[in-house]
Every structure is written in C-alpha cells, then in structure tokens.
Amino acid sequence: MQYISYYRSPGGELLLTGDEIGLDGLWFQGEKYLAKHSQPQIEEKELPSFVQTKQWLDVYFSGREPGYMPPLHLKGTPFQMEVWKILQKIPYGKTVSYGEIAREIAKQRGIARMSAQAVGGAVGRNKVSIIVPCHRVIGADGSLTGYAGGLEKKRWLLDLEGILL
C-alpha cells in the first residue's frame, strides 16, 4: 500500500510518499518529476515515517541541521542507490560536484574513472529531495546545475544552509 501526506514549507507545499517501511518520495508541488502514482491503492495517512519527516523538515526549514535521518525506503538501481548513499553523506552547508561523486564511486569500485554524467543521471532520479540532498551537488566550476524543483529552489535551499555560490 502506498501512502501520501503533505507538508507546508516556506518554499511551497511538499508531497510525501511512502509505505510501512519509510519515506520513498518528497517533492515540491509542481516539481518536474512529481510522483506519478500508478498504484491503485493510495491513501492519505499520517504514517510514523511522515511524522518523523515533518519534524525533520521543521528543524531544517528553521535553518538548522536536523542531526538524524527519518526512515527511508529508497528504490532504485544498484548504481542509483550507490550515488544516493553518497548524497546522504554530504554535510549540511557543504557542496560537492558530480565529478567528486564520480571519483568516490570509482575509488569504491577500484576502477580508474566513473562518468560524472552517469552520476548526474542518478542524482536527477533521486525521489527524496532535500533529505537526500541532491541540491548540494553542483557543477565542477561551482555553478548551479539541474534540479527537478527548479534552479531557484536549489539556490533557495543552498542559501538556507548558508552556502553562498
């Protein structure tokens, strides 16, 4: 069974999706890849993971690092999961480039190099925005690059964290 809930953030309404295991989606309304619910059984319900996520978001939007991770149920390919695990390690108030993530994966795999474009594809398929902080990934030259919520939302999130680009 798939469940949904909503959260009013200072940047607009957020849609939360998840199941009994944890949060599997978090999108700004109107976001490019907003959840397309194909499951026939979707119910609006306040799951424990949604309550914890909303508490996390309250702390985050107050301009502080939450210091914990709400229960997640990420679903993706093994490569995407590898990239998303690295995203979760990017510290609050810091950024990394797609190339840095690619080098980290290459190092973990014991290979000479990994494509930054492949990393970009996996980052772009992250369904749990903000909490799995794809907004903290920038171009090699320090520029803002794609964000499903739009570059203005990305800049706003980075500004909230005190990141000046």
XYZ file of N, CA, C and O in Angstrom:
660
model
N 0.839 -1.176 0.000
C 0.000 0.000 0.000
C 0.886 1.242 0.000
O 1.865 1.312 0.730
N 0.539 2.186 -0.794
C 1.271 3.453 -0.894
C 0.451 4.534 -0.187
O -0.768 4.595 -0.323
N 1.158 5.391 0.574
C 0.503 6.451 1.320
C 1.092 7.794 0.933
O 2.243 7.877 0.501
N 0.287 8.841 1.107
C 0.752 10.198 0.842
C 0.396 11.104 2.018
O -0.505 10.794 2.806
N 1.121 12.197 2.104
C 0.833 13.244 3.066
C 1.401 14.538 2.488
O 2.142 14.507 1.499
N 1.066 15.648 3.102
C 1.517 16.948 2.618
C 2.171 17.731 3.753
O 1.859 17.535 4.921
N 3.084 18.614 3.362
C 3.777 19.468 4.330
C 3.900 20.856 3.723
O 4.355 20.994 2.580
N 3.528 21.869 4.480
C 3.675 23.258 4.028
C 5.042 23.766 4.461
O 5.282 23.964 5.641
N 5.904 23.990 3.490
C 7.237 24.523 3.768
C 7.259 25.999 3.401
O 6.382 26.460 2.660
N 8.270 26.726 3.868
C 8.395 28.133 3.461
C 8.595 28.286 1.953
O 8.349 29.352 1.407
N 9.012 27.205 1.282
C 9.235 27.252 -0.161
C 8.094 26.692 -0.976
O 8.189 26.569 -2.188
N 6.999 26.320 -0.326
C 5.856 25.753 -1.021
C 5.474 24.402 -0.460
O 6.197 23.807 0.347
N 4.331 23.920 -0.902
C 3.832 22.645 -0.397
C 4.682 21.488 -0.912
O 5.099 21.468 -2.071
N 4.917 20.527 -0.033
C 5.664 19.318 -0.368
C 4.727 18.122 -0.315
O 3.860 18.037 0.566
N 4.914 17.199 -1.244
C 4.203 15.924 -1.254
C 5.138 14.859 -0.717
O 6.277 14.733 -1.191
N 4.681 14.109 0.281
C 5.436 12.990 0.833
C 4.755 11.704 0.398
O 3.513 11.613 0.410
N 5.542 10.712 -0.014
C 5.004 9.402 -0.331
C 5.817 8.365 0.422
O 6.990 8.566 0.730
N 5.169 7.253 0.744
C 5.878 6.197 1.451
C 5.000 5.002 1.709
O 3.848 4.941 1.281
N 5.591 4.072 2.442
C 4.887 2.853 2.817
C 5.222 2.555 4.280
O 5.777 3.405 4.970
N 4.898 1.352 4.727
C 5.136 0.990 6.116
C 6.622 0.991 6.473
O 6.986 1.101 7.636
N 7.493 0.880 5.491
C 8.942 0.843 5.733
C 9.489 2.250 5.941
O 10.293 2.486 6.845
N 9.078 3.192 5.101
C 9.602 4.544 5.236
C 9.239 5.435 4.069
O 8.521 5.046 3.137
N 9.775 6.633 4.114
C 9.573 7.649 3.096
C 10.234 7.213 1.792
O 11.406 6.829 1.780
N 9.496 7.274 0.678
C 10.112 6.931 -0.607
C 10.008 8.055 -1.639
O 10.482 7.924 -2.754
N 9.392 9.172 -1.241
C 9.315 10.306 -2.145
C 9.050 11.593 -1.392
O 8.318 11.601 -0.401
N 9.679 12.677 -1.852
C 9.472 14.003 -1.276
C 9.694 15.008 -2.394
O 10.814 15.152 -2.891
N 8.607 15.667 -2.812
C 8.674 16.588 -3.938
C 8.005 17.902 -3.612
O 6.990 17.935 -2.922
N 8.538 18.992 -4.167
C 7.818 20.254 -4.174
C 6.668 20.117 -5.163
O 6.834 19.527 -6.239
N 5.503 20.661 -4.830
C 4.392 20.652 -5.776
C 4.846 21.361 -7.051
O 5.516 22.379 -6.991
N 4.508 20.783 -8.187
C 4.888 21.355 -9.471
C 6.279 20.961 -9.929
O 6.717 21.367 -10.993
N 6.976 20.158 -9.137
C 8.324 19.743 -9.497
C 8.302 18.912 -10.774
O 7.330 18.207 -11.058
N 9.390 18.980 -11.503
C 9.493 18.320 -12.806
C 9.128 16.837 -12.752
O 8.449 16.324 -13.616
N 9.584 16.133 -11.733
C 9.357 14.691 -11.658
C 8.402 14.319 -10.539
O 8.548 13.284 -9.914
N 7.407 15.160 -10.268
C 6.442 14.884 -9.213
C 5.886 13.478 -9.383
O 5.619 13.031 -10.497
N 5.719 12.810 -8.277
C 5.288 11.411 -8.264
C 4.095 11.163 -9.183
O 3.114 11.878 -9.127
N 4.228 10.157 -9.969
C 3.117 9.682 -10.786
C 2.642 8.394 -10.114
O 3.302 7.368 -10.165
N 1.510 8.466 -9.437
C 1.027 7.312 -8.680
C 0.303 6.360 -9.612
O -0.788 6.639 -10.060
N 0.913 5.214 -9.851
C 0.289 4.227 -10.719
C -0.378 3.129 -9.902
O -1.105 2.324 -10.446
N -0.108 3.104 -8.591
C -0.721 2.075 -7.770
C -2.188 2.411 -7.538
O -2.533 3.550 -7.249
N -3.069 1.411 -7.643
C -4.491 1.689 -7.450
C -4.840 2.005 -5.996
O -5.830 2.655 -5.729
N -4.031 1.551 -5.057
C -4.331 1.757 -3.647
C -3.397 2.813 -3.052
O -2.299 2.517 -2.614
N -3.865 4.047 -3.057
C -3.125 5.156 -2.465
C -4.057 5.814 -1.457
O -5.222 6.053 -1.749
N -3.514 6.056 -0.282
C -4.329 6.615 0.777
C -3.563 7.732 1.470
O -2.361 7.615 1.696
N -4.268 8.809 1.807
C -3.649 9.863 2.596
C -3.695 9.405 4.047
O -4.765 9.090 4.582
N -2.514 9.327 4.669
C -2.415 8.802 6.029
C -1.166 9.369 6.684
O -0.166 9.598 6.023
N -1.211 9.568 7.974
C -0.074 10.110 8.724
C 0.739 8.947 9.297
O 0.571 8.555 10.443
N 1.620 8.375 8.474
C 2.499 7.288 8.908
C 3.525 7.814 9.913
O 3.886 8.993 9.871
N 4.053 6.946 10.791
C 5.134 7.368 11.688
C 6.314 7.976 10.923
O 6.908 8.954 11.375
N 6.646 7.424 9.756
C 7.762 7.976 8.973
C 7.437 9.383 8.473
O 8.325 10.233 8.368
N 6.166 9.666 8.184
C 5.775 11.013 7.767
C 5.876 11.992 8.936
O 6.307 13.134 8.769
N 5.473 11.554 10.117
C 5.579 12.399 11.308
C 7.043 12.758 11.549
O 7.391 13.923 11.771
N 7.930 11.749 11.480
C 9.361 11.996 11.679
C 9.930 12.890 10.583
O 10.771 13.751 10.847
N 9.475 12.693 9.353
C 9.936 13.526 8.236
C 9.512 14.974 8.444
O 10.310 15.901 8.243
N 8.291 15.189 8.863
C 7.809 16.556 9.090
C 8.564 17.227 10.233
O 8.871 18.423 10.162
N 8.916 16.460 11.256
C 9.732 17.014 12.343
C 11.113 17.387 11.806
O 11.660 18.437 12.144
N 11.676 16.527 10.951
C 12.974 16.787 10.327
C 12.885 18.082 9.509
O 13.752 18.939 9.601
N 11.824 18.197 8.713
C 11.641 19.380 7.872
C 11.457 20.646 8.707
O 11.963 21.708 8.341
N 10.746 20.555 9.833
C 10.596 21.717 10.720
C 11.959 22.236 11.164
O 12.213 23.440 11.144
N 12.832 21.319 11.570
C 14.174 21.712 12.010
C 14.951 22.285 10.832
O 15.558 23.353 10.925
N 14.930 21.588 9.700
C 15.671 22.020 8.513
C 15.250 23.421 8.077
O 16.098 24.294 7.845
N 13.950 23.654 7.971
C 13.481 24.958 7.494
C 13.634 26.061 8.533
O 13.454 27.229 8.211
N 14.008 25.696 9.755
C 14.332 26.724 10.752
C 15.785 27.172 10.608
O 16.247 28.030 11.348
N 16.498 26.560 9.625
C 17.878 26.944 9.346
C 18.913 26.156 10.133
O 20.058 26.590 10.253
N 18.518 24.988 10.630
C 19.449 24.154 11.396
C 19.542 22.757 10.790
O 18.617 22.293 10.132
N 20.651 22.109 11.070
C 20.829 20.725 10.632
C 20.018 19.819 11.549
O 20.167 19.882 12.773
N 19.160 18.955 10.981
C 18.326 18.099 11.828
C 19.104 17.096 12.687
O 18.693 16.792 13.794
N 20.218 16.572 12.201
C 21.032 15.670 13.008
C 20.566 14.226 13.047
O 21.121 13.414 13.791
N 19.554 13.884 12.296
C 19.097 12.494 12.191
C 18.439 12.318 10.836
O 18.169 13.290 10.137
N 18.191 11.075 10.495
C 17.570 10.760 9.212
C 16.232 10.070 9.485
O 16.189 9.098 10.231
N 15.131 10.582 8.921
C 13.862 9.858 9.076
C 13.951 8.519 8.335
O 14.816 8.342 7.469
N 13.069 7.579 8.643
C 13.102 6.278 7.953
C 12.861 6.449 6.453
O 11.891 7.087 6.051
N 13.762 5.894 5.670
C 13.665 5.974 4.212
C 13.435 4.590 3.626
O 13.875 3.583 4.183
N 12.784 4.548 2.476
C 12.635 3.320 1.698
C 12.950 3.670 0.241
O 12.052 3.788 -0.599
N 14.250 3.886 0.000
C 14.697 4.282 -1.330
C 14.603 3.101 -2.285
O 14.947 1.975 -1.924
N 14.170 3.376 -3.502
C 14.023 2.340 -4.522
C 14.709 2.823 -5.788
O 14.382 3.881 -6.311
N 15.675 2.037 -6.259
C 16.386 2.401 -7.467
C 17.314 1.281 -7.888
O 17.369 0.225 -7.254
N 18.065 1.536 -8.947
C 19.041 0.553 -9.412
C 20.203 0.508 -8.414
O 20.370 1.440 -7.611
N 21.018 -0.532 -8.472
C 22.182 -0.570 -7.581
C 23.070 0.672 -7.737
O 23.563 1.203 -6.738
N 23.262 1.153 -8.960
C 24.083 2.342 -9.174
C 23.432 3.570 -8.540
O 24.090 4.364 -7.876
N 22.125 3.742 -8.759
C 21.430 4.869 -8.152
C 21.546 4.817 -6.628
O 21.828 5.838 -5.989
N 21.355 3.645 -6.051
C 21.452 3.503 -4.594
C 22.853 3.884 -4.111
O 22.995 4.516 -3.060
N 23.866 3.522 -4.883
C 25.252 3.866 -4.541
C 25.447 5.389 -4.531
O 26.044 5.941 -3.603
N 24.906 6.044 -5.545
C 25.001 7.509 -5.624
C 24.218 8.150 -4.488
O 24.703 9.061 -3.811
N 23.005 7.668 -4.225
C 22.165 8.268 -3.191
C 22.772 8.091 -1.798
O 22.601 8.951 -0.933
N 23.490 7.003 -1.607
C 24.173 6.793 -0.324
C 25.250 7.864 -0.122
O 25.418 8.403 0.972
N 25.951 8.203 -1.190
C 26.965 9.265 -1.117
C 26.288 10.617 -0.880
O 26.775 11.421 -0.087
N 25.155 10.859 -1.542
C 24.437 12.120 -1.335
C 24.103 12.302 0.145
O 24.222 13.406 0.683
N 23.685 11.234 0.795
C 23.299 11.311 2.201
C 24.470 11.666 3.115
O 24.253 12.094 4.244
N 25.680 11.516 2.622
C 26.870 11.827 3.418
C 27.380 13.254 3.204
O 28.313 13.672 3.874
N 26.775 13.989 2.270
C 27.207 15.371 2.040
C 26.764 16.187 3.251
O 25.567 16.269 3.543
N 27.699 16.795 3.958
C 27.320 17.534 5.167
C 26.437 18.750 4.875
O 26.544 19.378 3.822
N 25.583 19.032 5.810
C 24.758 20.240 5.793
C 25.682 21.445 5.601
O 26.727 21.545 6.236
N 25.300 22.334 4.704
C 26.094 23.546 4.484
C 27.306 23.354 3.588
O 28.132 24.251 3.464
N 27.434 22.196 2.945
C 28.564 21.904 2.047
C 28.027 21.457 0.690
O 26.891 21.004 0.575
N 28.862 21.589 -0.317
C 28.507 21.107 -1.649
C 29.616 20.205 -2.178
O 30.749 20.258 -1.708
N 29.258 19.383 -3.140
C 30.230 18.568 -3.880
C 29.840 18.630 -5.351
O 28.704 18.954 -5.693
N 30.783 18.290 -6.197
C 30.494 18.274 -7.634
C 30.157 16.853 -8.076
O 30.451 15.875 -7.387
N 29.535 16.774 -9.245
C 29.235 15.469 -9.832
C 30.531 14.682 -10.026
O 30.575 13.480 -9.788
N 31.587 15.383 -10.427
C 32.885 14.733 -10.626
C 33.454 14.164 -9.339
O 34.061 13.086 -9.342
N 33.271 14.883 -8.232
C 33.755 14.369 -6.946
C 33.028 13.080 -6.568
O 33.646 12.134 -6.076
N 31.727 13.043 -6.808
C 30.966 11.821 -6.528
C 31.440 10.698 -7.443
O 31.628 9.562 -7.002
N 31.661 11.015 -8.725
C 32.147 10.004 -9.673
C 33.494 9.447 -9.225
O 33.722 8.225 -9.282
N 34.389 10.314 -8.758
C 35.699 9.835 -8.274
C 35.543 8.945 -7.038
O 36.236 7.945 -6.903
N 34.623 9.290 -6.163
C 34.377 8.479 -4.961
C 33.863 7.090 -5.340
O 34.304 6.081 -4.791
N 32.946 7.018 -6.286
C 32.423 5.724 -6.731
C 33.526 4.913 -7.407
O 33.668 3.715 -7.158
N 34.325 5.560 -8.257
C 35.438 4.861 -8.907
C 36.388 4.286 -7.857
O 36.818 3.132 -7.963
N 36.679 5.071 -6.847
C 37.567 4.618 -5.770
C 36.956 3.418 -5.037
O 37.635 2.416 -4.799
N 35.676 3.510 -4.700
C 34.995 2.415 -4.005
C 34.985 1.136 -4.843
O 35.102 0.033 -4.307
N 34.854 1.291 -6.143
C 34.794 0.137 -7.039
C 36.172 -0.345 -7.486
O 36.277 -1.371 -8.149
N 37.197 0.441 -7.195
C 38.538 0.067 -7.610
C 38.755 0.179 -9.103
O 39.487 -0.607 -9.699
N 38.136 1.188 -9.715
C 38.292 1.403 -11.150
C 38.931 2.763 -11.390
O 38.963 3.609 -10.506
N 39.433 2.966 -12.595
C 40.163 4.199 -12.905
C 39.272 5.432 -12.911
O 39.678 6.485 -12.422
N 38.076 5.324 -13.473
C 37.212 6.508 -13.519
C 35.757 6.106 -13.668
O 35.439 4.999 -14.107
N 34.912 7.049 -13.334
C 33.464 6.887 -13.453
C 32.940 8.146 -14.119
O 33.462 9.244 -13.890
N 31.918 8.009 -14.891
C 31.341 9.131 -15.621
C 30.561 10.073 -14.690
O 29.638 9.641 -13.994
N 30.926 11.337 -14.716
C 30.173 12.345 -13.965
C 28.767 12.481 -14.541
O 27.818 12.781 -13.807
N 28.601 12.246 -15.845
C 27.277 12.319 -16.458
C 26.379 11.192 -15.935
O 25.187 11.407 -15.707
N 26.953 9.997 -15.744
C 26.170 8.889 -15.177
C 25.738 9.233 -13.755
O 24.601 8.964 -13.358
N 26.636 9.835 -13.006
C 26.297 10.282 -11.651
C 25.166 11.302 -11.723
O 24.198 11.235 -10.955
N 25.257 12.245 -12.657
C 24.212 13.248 -12.825
C 22.856 12.620 -13.107
O 21.832 13.075 -12.587
N 22.846 11.569 -13.901
C 21.594 10.866 -14.185
C 20.990 10.253 -12.934
O 19.783 10.333 -12.708
N 21.844 9.660 -12.098
C 21.360 9.054 -10.857
C 20.909 10.124 -9.866
O 19.877 9.962 -9.196
N 21.654 11.215 -9.779
C 21.266 12.313 -8.889
C 19.898 12.846 -9.316
O 19.026 13.092 -8.484
N 19.688 12.982 -10.612
C 18.433 13.501 -11.131
C 17.240 12.593 -10.905
O 16.099 13.043 -10.987
N 17.492 11.332 -10.600
C 16.392 10.389 -10.360
C 16.107 10.192 -8.866
O 15.295 9.360 -8.490
N 16.774 10.964 -8.026
C 16.517 10.926 -6.600
C 15.084 11.381 -6.340
O 14.694 12.465 -6.757
N 14.304 10.548 -5.659
C 12.895 10.866 -5.406
C 12.675 11.518 -4.043
O 11.561 11.920 -3.740
N 13.705 11.578 -3.212
C 13.547 12.125 -1.859
C 14.371 13.407 -1.761
O 15.449 13.441 -1.169
N 13.849 14.467 -2.385
C 14.593 15.727 -2.384
C 14.740 16.256 -0.961
O 14.023 15.841 -0.050
N 15.674 17.133 -0.789
C 16.024 17.817 0.457
C 16.678 16.856 1.448
O 17.810 17.080 1.869
N 16.003 15.766 1.823
C 16.546 14.830 2.811
C 17.711 14.041 2.223
O 18.730 13.858 2.877
N 17.565 13.562 0.994
C 18.690 13.006 0.245
C 19.132 14.188 -0.618
O 18.556 14.451 -1.665
N 20.139 14.930 -0.139
C 20.374 16.305 -0.595
C 21.010 16.478 -1.974
O 22.141 16.938 -2.119
N 20.232 16.169 -3.008
C 20.721 16.368 -4.372
C 20.943 17.855 -4.674
O 21.711 18.187 -5.571
N 20.317 18.736 -3.904
C 20.518 20.176 -4.115
C 21.937 20.607 -3.763
O 22.373 21.672 -4.170
N 22.683 19.779 -3.036
C 24.063 20.100 -2.650
C 25.082 19.695 -3.707
O 26.286 19.846 -3.494
N 24.620 19.187 -4.839
C 25.529 18.788 -5.918
C 25.546 19.902 -6.957
O 24.505 20.339 -7.439
N 26.763 20.345 -7.286
C 26.948 21.475 -8.198
C 27.904 21.082 -9.319
O 28.534 20.023 -9.268
N 28.020 21.955 -10.294
C 28.937 21.724 -11.398
C 30.390 21.830 -10.954
O 30.698 22.428 -9.909
N 31.292 21.289 -11.742
C 32.731 21.301 -11.429
C 33.269 22.719 -11.267
O 34.195 22.947 -10.490
N 32.653 23.674 -11.966
C 33.108 25.066 -11.883
C 32.399 25.850 -10.781
O 32.512 27.064 -10.683
N 31.627 25.146 -9.936
C 30.908 25.794 -8.852
C 29.558 26.351 -9.246
O 28.894 26.996 -8.443
N 29.131 26.078 -10.476
C 27.857 26.615 -10.950
C 26.684 25.747 -10.498
O 26.834 24.559 -10.231
N 25.517 26.384 -10.438
C 24.298 25.631 -10.179
C 23.933 24.883 -11.450
O 23.978 25.436 -12.541
N 23.590 23.638 -11.283
C 23.163 22.833 -12.423
C 21.821 22.222 -12.070
O 21.338 22.373 -10.953
N 21.247 21.505 -13.007
C 19.901 20.980 -12.903
C 19.380 20.610 -11.528
O 20.102 20.120 -10.681
N 18.099 20.882 -11.331
C 17.388 20.494 -10.123
C 15.921 20.381 -10.516
O 15.360 21.324 -11.088
N 15.314 19.233 -10.230
C 13.937 18.994 -10.668
C 12.966 20.036 -10.125
O 11.971 20.348 -10.763
N 13.260 20.587 -8.964
C 12.404 21.615 -8.390
C 12.647 22.989 -8.988
O 11.957 23.942 -8.644
N 13.636 23.090 -9.850
C 13.998 24.360 -10.473
C 15.216 24.966 -9.793
O 15.430 24.788 -8.591
N 16.022 25.667 -10.569
C 17.257 26.244 -10.030
C 16.989 27.280 -8.943
O 17.797 27.424 -8.019
N 15.855 27.983 -9.033
C 15.557 28.964 -7.981
C 15.314 28.272 -6.644
O 15.739 28.760 -5.586
N 14.699 27.089 -6.637
C 14.507 26.321 -5.395
C 15.853 25.805 -4.894
O 16.121 25.797 -3.687
N 16.706 25.372 -5.813
C 18.031 24.880 -5.430
C 18.822 25.996 -4.744
O 19.397 25.793 -3.673
N 18.829 27.166 -5.347
C 19.540 28.305 -4.755
C 18.950 28.642 -3.386
O 19.663 28.917 -2.440
N 17.627 28.618 -3.267
C 16.963 28.921 -2.011
C 17.376 27.926 -0.917
O 17.672 28.326 0.210
N 17.421 26.632 -1.249
C 17.836 25.615 -0.272
C 19.296 25.813 0.141
O 19.634 25.710 1.324
N 20.159 26.095 -0.837
C 21.569 26.333 -0.515
C 21.732 27.586 0.337
O 22.510 27.585 1.305
N 20.999 28.641 0.017
C 21.033 29.864 0.835
C 20.572 29.576 2.253
O 21.158 30.068 3.218
N 19.538 28.771 2.405
C 19.025 28.402 3.717
C 20.118 27.745 4.562
O 20.214 27.963 5.768
N 20.984 26.967 3.899
C 22.070 26.273 4.580
C 23.306 27.148 4.729
O 24.323 26.688 5.247
N 23.238 28.379 4.246
C 24.379 29.289 4.382
C 25.446 29.084 3.317
O 26.586 29.536 3.481
N 25.090 28.419 2.235
C 26.017 28.176 1.135
C 25.883 29.310 0.135
O 24.821 29.492 -0.469
N 26.924 30.076 -0.039
C 26.911 31.188 -0.970
C 27.686 30.812 -2.227
O 28.871 30.508 -2.149
N 27.018 30.824 -3.352
C 27.678 30.495 -4.624
C 27.774 31.726 -5.486
O 26.997 32.605 -5.452
